[in-house]
Coordinates of C-alpha atoms and ligand atoms in Angstrom, one line a residue:
X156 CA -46.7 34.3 -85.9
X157 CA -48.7 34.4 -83.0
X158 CA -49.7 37.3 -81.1
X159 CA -47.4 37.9 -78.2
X160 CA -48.5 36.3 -74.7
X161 CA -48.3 39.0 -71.9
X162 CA -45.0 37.8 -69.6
X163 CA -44.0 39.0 -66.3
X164 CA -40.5 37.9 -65.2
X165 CA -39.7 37.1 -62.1
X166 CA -35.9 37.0 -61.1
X167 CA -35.3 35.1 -58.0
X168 CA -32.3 37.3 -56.0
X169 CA -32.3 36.9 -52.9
X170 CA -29.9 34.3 -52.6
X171 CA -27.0 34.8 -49.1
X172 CA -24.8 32.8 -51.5
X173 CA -22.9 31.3 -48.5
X174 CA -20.4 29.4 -50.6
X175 CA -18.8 32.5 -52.1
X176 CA -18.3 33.8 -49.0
X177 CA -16.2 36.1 -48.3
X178 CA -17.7 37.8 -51.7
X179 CA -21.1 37.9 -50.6
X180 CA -20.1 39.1 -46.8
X181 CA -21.3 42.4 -47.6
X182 CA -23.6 41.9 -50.8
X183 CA -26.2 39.4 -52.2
X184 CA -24.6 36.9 -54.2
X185 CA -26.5 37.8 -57.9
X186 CA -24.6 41.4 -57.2
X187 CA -21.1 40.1 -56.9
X188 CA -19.1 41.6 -60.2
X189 CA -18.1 39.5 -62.5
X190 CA -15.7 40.1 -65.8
X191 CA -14.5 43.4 -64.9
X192 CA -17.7 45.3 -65.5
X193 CA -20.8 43.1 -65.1
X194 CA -22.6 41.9 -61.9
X195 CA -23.7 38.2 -61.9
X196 CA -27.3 39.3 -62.0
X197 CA -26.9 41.3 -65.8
X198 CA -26.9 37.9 -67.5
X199 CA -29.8 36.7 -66.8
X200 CA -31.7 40.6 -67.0
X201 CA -29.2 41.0 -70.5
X202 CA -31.1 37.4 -72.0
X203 CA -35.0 38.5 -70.9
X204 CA -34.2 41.9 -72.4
X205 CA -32.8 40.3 -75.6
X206 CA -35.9 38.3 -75.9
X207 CA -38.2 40.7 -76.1
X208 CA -39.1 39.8 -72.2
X209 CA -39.0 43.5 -70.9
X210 CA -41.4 43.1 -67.6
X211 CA -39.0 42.0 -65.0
X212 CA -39.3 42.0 -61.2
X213 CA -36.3 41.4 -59.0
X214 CA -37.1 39.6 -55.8
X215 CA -34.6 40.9 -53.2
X216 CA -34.2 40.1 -49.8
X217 CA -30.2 39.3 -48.4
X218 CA -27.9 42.3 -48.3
X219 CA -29.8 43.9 -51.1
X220 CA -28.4 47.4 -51.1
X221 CA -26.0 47.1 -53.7
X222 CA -27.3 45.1 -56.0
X223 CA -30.8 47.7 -56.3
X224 CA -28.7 50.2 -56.7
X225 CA -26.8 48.5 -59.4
X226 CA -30.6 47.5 -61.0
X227 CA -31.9 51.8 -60.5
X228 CA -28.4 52.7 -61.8
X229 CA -28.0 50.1 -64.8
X230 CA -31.6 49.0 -65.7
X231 CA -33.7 51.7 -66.6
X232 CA -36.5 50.8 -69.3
X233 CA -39.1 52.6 -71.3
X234 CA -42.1 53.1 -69.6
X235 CA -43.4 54.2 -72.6
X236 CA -43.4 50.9 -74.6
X237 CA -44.6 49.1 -70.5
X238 CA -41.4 47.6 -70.0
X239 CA -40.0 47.6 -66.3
X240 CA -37.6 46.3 -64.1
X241 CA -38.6 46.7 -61.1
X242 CA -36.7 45.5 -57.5
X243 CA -38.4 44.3 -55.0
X244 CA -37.2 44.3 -51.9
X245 CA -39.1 41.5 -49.2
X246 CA -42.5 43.8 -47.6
X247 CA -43.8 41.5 -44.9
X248 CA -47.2 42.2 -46.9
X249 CA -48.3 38.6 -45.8
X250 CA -47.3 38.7 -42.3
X251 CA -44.2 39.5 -40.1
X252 CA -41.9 37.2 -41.4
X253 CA -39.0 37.5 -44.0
X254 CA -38.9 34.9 -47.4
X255 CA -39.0 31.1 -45.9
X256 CA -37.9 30.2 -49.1
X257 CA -38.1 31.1 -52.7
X258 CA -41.8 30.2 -53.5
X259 CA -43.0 32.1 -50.2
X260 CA -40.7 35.3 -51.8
X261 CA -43.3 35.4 -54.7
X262 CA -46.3 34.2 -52.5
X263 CA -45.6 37.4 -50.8
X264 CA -45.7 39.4 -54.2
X265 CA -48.6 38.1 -55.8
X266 CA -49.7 41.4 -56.3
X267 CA -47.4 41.7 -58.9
X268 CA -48.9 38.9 -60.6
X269 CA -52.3 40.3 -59.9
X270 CA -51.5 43.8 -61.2
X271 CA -49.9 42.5 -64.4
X272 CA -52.4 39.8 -65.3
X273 CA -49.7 38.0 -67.1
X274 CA -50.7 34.7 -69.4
X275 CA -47.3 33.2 -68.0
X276 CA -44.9 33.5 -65.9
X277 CA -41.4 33.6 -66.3
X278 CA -39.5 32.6 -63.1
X279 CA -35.1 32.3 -63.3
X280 CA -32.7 32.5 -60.6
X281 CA -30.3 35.5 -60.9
X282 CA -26.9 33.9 -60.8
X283 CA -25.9 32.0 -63.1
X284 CA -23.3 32.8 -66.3
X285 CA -25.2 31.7 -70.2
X286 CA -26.6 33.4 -73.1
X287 CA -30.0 31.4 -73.1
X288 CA -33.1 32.9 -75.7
X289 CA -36.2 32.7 -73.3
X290 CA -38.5 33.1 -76.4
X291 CA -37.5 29.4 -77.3
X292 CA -38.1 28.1 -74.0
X293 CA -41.7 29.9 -73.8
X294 CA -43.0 28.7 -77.4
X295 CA -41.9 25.4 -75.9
X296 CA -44.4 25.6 -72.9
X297 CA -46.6 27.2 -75.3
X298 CA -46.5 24.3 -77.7
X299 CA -47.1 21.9 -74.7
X300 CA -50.0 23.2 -73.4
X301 CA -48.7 22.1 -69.6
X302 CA -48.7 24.3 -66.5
X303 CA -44.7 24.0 -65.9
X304 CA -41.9 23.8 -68.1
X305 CA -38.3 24.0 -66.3
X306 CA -34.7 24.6 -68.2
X307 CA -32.5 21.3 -68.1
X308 CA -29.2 20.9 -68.9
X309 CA -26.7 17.8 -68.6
X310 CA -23.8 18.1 -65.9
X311 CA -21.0 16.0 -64.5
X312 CA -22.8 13.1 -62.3
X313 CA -20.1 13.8 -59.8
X314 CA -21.1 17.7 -59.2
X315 CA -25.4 16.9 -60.0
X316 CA -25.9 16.5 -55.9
X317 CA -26.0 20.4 -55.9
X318 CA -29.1 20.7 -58.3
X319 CA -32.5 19.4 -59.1
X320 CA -32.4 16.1 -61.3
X321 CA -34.4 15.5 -64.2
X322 CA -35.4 12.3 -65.2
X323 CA -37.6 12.7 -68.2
X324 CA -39.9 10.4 -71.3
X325 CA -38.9 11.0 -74.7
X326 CA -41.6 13.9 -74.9
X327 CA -39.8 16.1 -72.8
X328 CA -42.4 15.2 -70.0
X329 CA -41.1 15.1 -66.6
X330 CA -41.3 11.5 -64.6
X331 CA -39.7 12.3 -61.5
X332 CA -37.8 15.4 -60.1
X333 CA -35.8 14.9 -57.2
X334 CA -34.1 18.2 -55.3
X335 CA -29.9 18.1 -54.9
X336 CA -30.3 14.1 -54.3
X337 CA -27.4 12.7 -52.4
X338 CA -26.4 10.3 -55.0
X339 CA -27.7 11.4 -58.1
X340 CA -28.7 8.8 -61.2
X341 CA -26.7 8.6 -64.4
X342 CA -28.2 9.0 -67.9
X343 CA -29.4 5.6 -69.4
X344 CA -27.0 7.1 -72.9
X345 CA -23.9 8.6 -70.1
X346 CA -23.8 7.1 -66.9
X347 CA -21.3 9.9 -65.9
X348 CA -24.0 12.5 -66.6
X349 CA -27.2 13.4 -65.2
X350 CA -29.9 16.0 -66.5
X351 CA -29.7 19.1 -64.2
X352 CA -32.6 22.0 -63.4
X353 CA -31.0 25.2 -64.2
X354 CA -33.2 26.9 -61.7
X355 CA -35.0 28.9 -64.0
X356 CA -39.0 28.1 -64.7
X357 CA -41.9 29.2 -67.1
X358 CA -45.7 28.5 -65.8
X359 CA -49.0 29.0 -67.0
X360 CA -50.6 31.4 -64.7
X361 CA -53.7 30.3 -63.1
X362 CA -52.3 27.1 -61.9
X363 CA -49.1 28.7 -60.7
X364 CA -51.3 31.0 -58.5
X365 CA -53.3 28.3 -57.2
X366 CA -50.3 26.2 -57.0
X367 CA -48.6 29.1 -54.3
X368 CA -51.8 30.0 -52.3
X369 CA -52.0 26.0 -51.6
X370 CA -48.2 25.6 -50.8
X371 CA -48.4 28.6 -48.2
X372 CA -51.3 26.7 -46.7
X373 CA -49.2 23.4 -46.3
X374 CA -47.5 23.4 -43.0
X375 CA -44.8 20.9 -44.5
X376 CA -43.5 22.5 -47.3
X377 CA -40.6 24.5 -47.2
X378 CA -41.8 26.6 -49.9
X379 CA -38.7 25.9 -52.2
X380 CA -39.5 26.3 -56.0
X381 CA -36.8 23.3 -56.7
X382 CA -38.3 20.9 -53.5
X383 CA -41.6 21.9 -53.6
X384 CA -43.0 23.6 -56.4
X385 CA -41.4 21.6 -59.3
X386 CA -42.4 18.3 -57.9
X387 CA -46.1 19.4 -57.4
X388 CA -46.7 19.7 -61.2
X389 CA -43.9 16.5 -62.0
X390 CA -47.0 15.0 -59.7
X391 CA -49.7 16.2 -61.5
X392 CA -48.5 15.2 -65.0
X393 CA -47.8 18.9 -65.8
X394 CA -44.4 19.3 -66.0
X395 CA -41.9 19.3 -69.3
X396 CA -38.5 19.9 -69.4
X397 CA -36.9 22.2 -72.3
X398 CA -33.3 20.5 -72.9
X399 CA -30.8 23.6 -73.3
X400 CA -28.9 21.9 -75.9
X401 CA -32.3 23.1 -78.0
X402 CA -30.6 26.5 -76.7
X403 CA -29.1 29.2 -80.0
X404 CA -28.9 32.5 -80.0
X405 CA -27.3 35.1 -82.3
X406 CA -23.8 35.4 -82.8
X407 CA -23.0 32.6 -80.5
X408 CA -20.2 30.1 -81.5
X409 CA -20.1 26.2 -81.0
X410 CA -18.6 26.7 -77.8
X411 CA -20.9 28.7 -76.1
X412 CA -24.2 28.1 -77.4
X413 CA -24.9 25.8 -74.6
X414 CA -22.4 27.1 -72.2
X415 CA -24.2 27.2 -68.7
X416 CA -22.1 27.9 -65.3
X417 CA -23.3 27.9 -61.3
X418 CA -20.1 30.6 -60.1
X419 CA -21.5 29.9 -56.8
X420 CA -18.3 28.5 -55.4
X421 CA -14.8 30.8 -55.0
X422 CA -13.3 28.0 -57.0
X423 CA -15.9 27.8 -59.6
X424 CA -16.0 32.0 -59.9
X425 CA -12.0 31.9 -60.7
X426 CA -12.5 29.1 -63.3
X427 CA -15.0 31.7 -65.3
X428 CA -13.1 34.4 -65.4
X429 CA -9.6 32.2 -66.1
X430 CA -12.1 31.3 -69.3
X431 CA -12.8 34.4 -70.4
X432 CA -9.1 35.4 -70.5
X433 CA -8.4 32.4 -72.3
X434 CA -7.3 33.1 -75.9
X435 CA -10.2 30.7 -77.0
X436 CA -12.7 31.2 -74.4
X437 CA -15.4 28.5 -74.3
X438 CA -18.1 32.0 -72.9
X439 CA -17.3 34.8 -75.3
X440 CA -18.2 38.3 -74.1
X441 CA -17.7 40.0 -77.3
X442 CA -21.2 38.8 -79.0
X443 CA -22.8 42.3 -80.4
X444 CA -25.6 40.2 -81.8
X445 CA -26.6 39.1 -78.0
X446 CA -25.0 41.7 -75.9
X447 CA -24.6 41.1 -72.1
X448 CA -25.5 44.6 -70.5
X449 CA -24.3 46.5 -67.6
X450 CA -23.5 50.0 -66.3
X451 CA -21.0 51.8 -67.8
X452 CA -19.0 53.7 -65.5
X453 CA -17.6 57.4 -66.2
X454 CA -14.0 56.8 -66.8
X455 CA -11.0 57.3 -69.2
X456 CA -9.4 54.2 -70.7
X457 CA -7.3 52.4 -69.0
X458 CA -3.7 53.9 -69.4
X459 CA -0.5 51.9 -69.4
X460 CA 2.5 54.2 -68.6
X461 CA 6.4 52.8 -67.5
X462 CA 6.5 49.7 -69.8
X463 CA 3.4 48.5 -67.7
X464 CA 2.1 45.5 -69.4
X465 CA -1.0 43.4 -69.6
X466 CA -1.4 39.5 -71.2
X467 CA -4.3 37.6 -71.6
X468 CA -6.1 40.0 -70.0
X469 CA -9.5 42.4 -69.4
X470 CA -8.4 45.6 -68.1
X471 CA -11.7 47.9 -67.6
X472 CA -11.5 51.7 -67.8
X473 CA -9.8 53.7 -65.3
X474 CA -7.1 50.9 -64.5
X475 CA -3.8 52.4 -64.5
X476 CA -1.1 49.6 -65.1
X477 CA 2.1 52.1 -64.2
X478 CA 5.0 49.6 -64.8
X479 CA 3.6 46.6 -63.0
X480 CA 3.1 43.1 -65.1
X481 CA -0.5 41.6 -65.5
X482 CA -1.3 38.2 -67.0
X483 CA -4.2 35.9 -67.2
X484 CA -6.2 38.6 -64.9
X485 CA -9.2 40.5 -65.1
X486 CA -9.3 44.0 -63.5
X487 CA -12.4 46.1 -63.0
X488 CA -12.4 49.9 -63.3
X489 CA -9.9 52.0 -61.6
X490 CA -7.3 49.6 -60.1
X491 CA -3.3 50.7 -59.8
X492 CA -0.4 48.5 -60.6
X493 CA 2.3 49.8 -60.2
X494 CA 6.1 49.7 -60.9
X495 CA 7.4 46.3 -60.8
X496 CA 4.2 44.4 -59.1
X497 CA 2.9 41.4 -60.7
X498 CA -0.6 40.0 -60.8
X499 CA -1.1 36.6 -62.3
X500 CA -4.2 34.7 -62.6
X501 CA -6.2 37.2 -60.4
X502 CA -9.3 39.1 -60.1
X503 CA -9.0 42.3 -58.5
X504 CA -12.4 44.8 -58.1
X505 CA -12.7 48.3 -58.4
X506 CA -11.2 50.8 -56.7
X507 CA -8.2 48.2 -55.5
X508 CA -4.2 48.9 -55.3
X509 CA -1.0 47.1 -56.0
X510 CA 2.0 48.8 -54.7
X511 CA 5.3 48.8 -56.0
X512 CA 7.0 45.1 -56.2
X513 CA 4.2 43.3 -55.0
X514 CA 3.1 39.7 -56.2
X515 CA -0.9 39.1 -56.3
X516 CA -1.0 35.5 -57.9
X517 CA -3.9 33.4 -58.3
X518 CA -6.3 35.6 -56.2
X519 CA -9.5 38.2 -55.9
X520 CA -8.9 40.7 -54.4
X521 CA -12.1 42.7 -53.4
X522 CA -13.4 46.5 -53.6
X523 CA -10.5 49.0 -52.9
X524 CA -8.1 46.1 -51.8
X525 CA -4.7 47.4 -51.0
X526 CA -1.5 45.5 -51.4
X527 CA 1.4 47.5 -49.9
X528 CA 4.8 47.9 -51.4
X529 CA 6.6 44.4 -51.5
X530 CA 3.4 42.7 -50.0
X531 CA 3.1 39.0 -51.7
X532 CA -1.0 37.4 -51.7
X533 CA -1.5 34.0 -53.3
X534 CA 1.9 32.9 -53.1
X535 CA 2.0 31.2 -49.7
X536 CA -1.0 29.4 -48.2
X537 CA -0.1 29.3 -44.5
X538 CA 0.9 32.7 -45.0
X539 CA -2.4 33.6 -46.4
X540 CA -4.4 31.9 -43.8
X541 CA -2.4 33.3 -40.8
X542 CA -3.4 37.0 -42.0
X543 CA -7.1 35.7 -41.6
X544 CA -7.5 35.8 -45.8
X545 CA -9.9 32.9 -47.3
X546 CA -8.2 30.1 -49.0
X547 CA -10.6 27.8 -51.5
X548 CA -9.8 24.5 -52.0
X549 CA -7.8 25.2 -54.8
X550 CA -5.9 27.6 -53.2
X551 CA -7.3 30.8 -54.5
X552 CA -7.0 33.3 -51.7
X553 CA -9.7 36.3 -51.2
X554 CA -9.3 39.3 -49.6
X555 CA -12.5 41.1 -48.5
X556 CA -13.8 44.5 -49.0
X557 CA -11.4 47.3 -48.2
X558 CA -8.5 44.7 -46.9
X559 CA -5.2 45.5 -46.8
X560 CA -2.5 42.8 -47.6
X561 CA 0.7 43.6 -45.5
X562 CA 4.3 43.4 -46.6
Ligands
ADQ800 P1 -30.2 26.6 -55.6 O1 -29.5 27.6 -56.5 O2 -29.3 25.9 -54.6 O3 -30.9 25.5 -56.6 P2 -31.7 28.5 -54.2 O4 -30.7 28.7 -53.1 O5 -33.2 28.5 -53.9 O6 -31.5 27.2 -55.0 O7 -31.5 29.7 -55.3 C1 -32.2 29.8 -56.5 C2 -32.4 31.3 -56.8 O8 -33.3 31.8 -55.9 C3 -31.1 32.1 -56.7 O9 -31.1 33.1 -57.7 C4 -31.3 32.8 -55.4 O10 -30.6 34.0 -55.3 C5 -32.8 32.9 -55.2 N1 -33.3 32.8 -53.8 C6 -33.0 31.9 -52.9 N2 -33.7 32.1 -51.8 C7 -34.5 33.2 -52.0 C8 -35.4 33.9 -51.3 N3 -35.7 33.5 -50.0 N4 -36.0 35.0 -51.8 C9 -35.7 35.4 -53.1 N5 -34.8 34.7 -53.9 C10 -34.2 33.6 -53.3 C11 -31.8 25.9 -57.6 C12 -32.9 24.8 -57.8 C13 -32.2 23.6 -58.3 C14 -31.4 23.9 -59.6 C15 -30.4 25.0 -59.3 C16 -29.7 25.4 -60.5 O11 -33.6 24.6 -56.6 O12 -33.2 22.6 -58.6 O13 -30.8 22.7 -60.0 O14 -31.1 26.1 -58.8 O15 -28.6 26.3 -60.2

């Protein structure tokens, strides 16, 4: 084995998240909460920890409150062994401005890099839902001997307009990258398939320091890693790609060894968690050999008094379920259904309240929510909309923060 390289990990979080609005109205996107108890951002903190990557800075900018409370509350290494992870919120140290984009956010924390001296550099975006083992993808850059290796994975051609596209030789070595391309190529092997970027980056350090001092120079760039950064090594003949289907880590199953999901989109986000409430689902939450971590919060079980019932379901601790009927839903702690409401295919956050014969169907209903007696949500779009509640395309409605929904 070879001795181990020093990493720092940089997690890119300071994403607005604009297409899950009205979820990300009040906090950045990688905090939104996800299956019950988690935050989007835990997955990809839970797979550096369980690689042994334990240096981590979180690079915050949007709405960040929540989610570095969420990191102080929920992430605590041991100093001890050097492990951190550390948020960062944006510190104008190079000048007045804000992030212009997600190279400048670690242009303007280079003195991480330069405190930590690391041999390479770990860079992944912070929302995404996979069990990926890092370790894997950094012997791979190791084994290259490049400057930049970037995660790929195959999607749907008709969805591969929202991320970079790969096209790579049969050495892994990239030919050409091209940014969220308008009308994205098909794989010579599956024309209705192209080879995505996940978004998430290993580099060699020196050039990857060079690389951002030059880029903050260049008055054209828009310091992007995907439209700017990636392309300058494809350029240079120092880029490889590490295909994901390469991707196994312990305890997962066929299903989910290379399961990979964007939950940027309301739609998208529902789809997840109607997956993990699936009887089969293809992301299972229940590996103990690869857990997913998060912040446990002090509270009893959830209790189920007055025949209440739950199906197909997560129902975190503090729930009551007092007579009312959930299926297909996931609850996070401390939500109250009760006599005679249903919920069906819904995601309800903390702190949120279904009153008596109420209907929630095929809906999220955000932080401390409150349905009235006999109120009904998700069962009539026009209705929906005329309250001023988000409808996705597929009809999922939202209600935001501390909404009530009217009878
Ligand atoms: P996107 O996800 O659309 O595409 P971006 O909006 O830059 O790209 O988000 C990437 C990560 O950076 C996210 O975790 C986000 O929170 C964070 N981020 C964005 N702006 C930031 C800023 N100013 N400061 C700090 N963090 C910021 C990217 C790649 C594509 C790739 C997809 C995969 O550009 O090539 O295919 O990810 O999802």
């Amino acid at each position: 084995m070879r001795n181990r390289p020093n990493v720092l990990s940089i997690v890119l979080a300071g994403g607005e998240g604009k297409r899950l609005m009205p979820l990300t109205a009040d906090r950045a996107k990688p905090a939104v909460p996800f299956g019950g108890t988690y935050r989007l951002i835990d997955f990809v903190l839970s797979n550096l920890a369980n690689s042994g990557l334990t240096k981590m800075a979180v690079l915050t900018q949007y709405k960040s409150h929540s989610l570095d409370r969420h990191i102080a509350q929920t992430w605590r290494m041991s100093t001890l062994l050097g492990s951190f992870v550390a948020s960062v919120p944006a510190q104008q140290r190079t000048g007045k401005q804000w992030y212009m984009g997600s190279a400048d956010a670690i242009y303007q924390s280079l003195n991480l890099i330069t405190d930590e001296e690391p041999d390479y550099i770990v860079v992944f975006g912070a929302d995404n839902i996979y069990r990926m083992d890092v370790n894997a993808m950094l012997e791979a850059h190791i084994d290259s001997g490049l400057e930049c290796t970037v995660a790929g994975i195959r999607v749907p051609r008709s969805e591969a307009s929202a991320f970079g596209i790969i096209d790579a030789a049969d050495d892994a070595k990239i030919l050409q990258f091209l940014e969220k391309p308008a009308d994205p190529p098909g794989l010579p092997d599956s024309p209705d398939e192209s080879f995505a970027s996940m978004g998430n980056y290993i580099f060699t350090r020196k050039a990857f320091v060079e690389m951002l001092k030059a880029d903050a120079e260049d008055p054209d760039s828009k310091h992007d890693m995907g439209g700017n950064v990636v392309p300058f090594f494809v350029n240079k003949g120092q880029a490889q790609v590490y295909d994901f289907t390469k991707n196994d880590v312990p305890g997962s199953t066929d299903k989910d060894r290379n399961y990979w999901r964007d939950v940027g989109t309301i739609d998208a986000y529902h789809a997840a968690h109607m997956d993990l409430v699936s009887v089969d689902p293809e992301f299972n939450l229940y590996n103990r050999h690869w857990p997913i971590f998060t912040q446990q919060y002090q509270a009893p079980g959830a209790k189920f008094t007055l025949r209440g019932t739950a199906e197909d379901s997560i129902v975190s601790a503090g729930c009551i379920i007092s007579g009312g009927d959930v299926d297909r839903s996931v609850l996070s702690p401390n939500v109250v259904v009760d006599k005679w409401a249903k919920v069906e295919e819904s995601v309800i956050f903390s702190g949120a309240r279904v009153g008596r014969n109420a209907v929630v169907r095929r809906a999220i209903l955000d932080k401390g929510v409150h349905v009235e007696d006999g109120a009904e949500v998700g069962v009539n779009r026009d209705a929906d909309l005329a309250r001023g509640f988000h409808v996705s395309d597929s009809g999922i409605t939202v209600v935001s923060k501390n909404g009530s929904v009217n009878a």
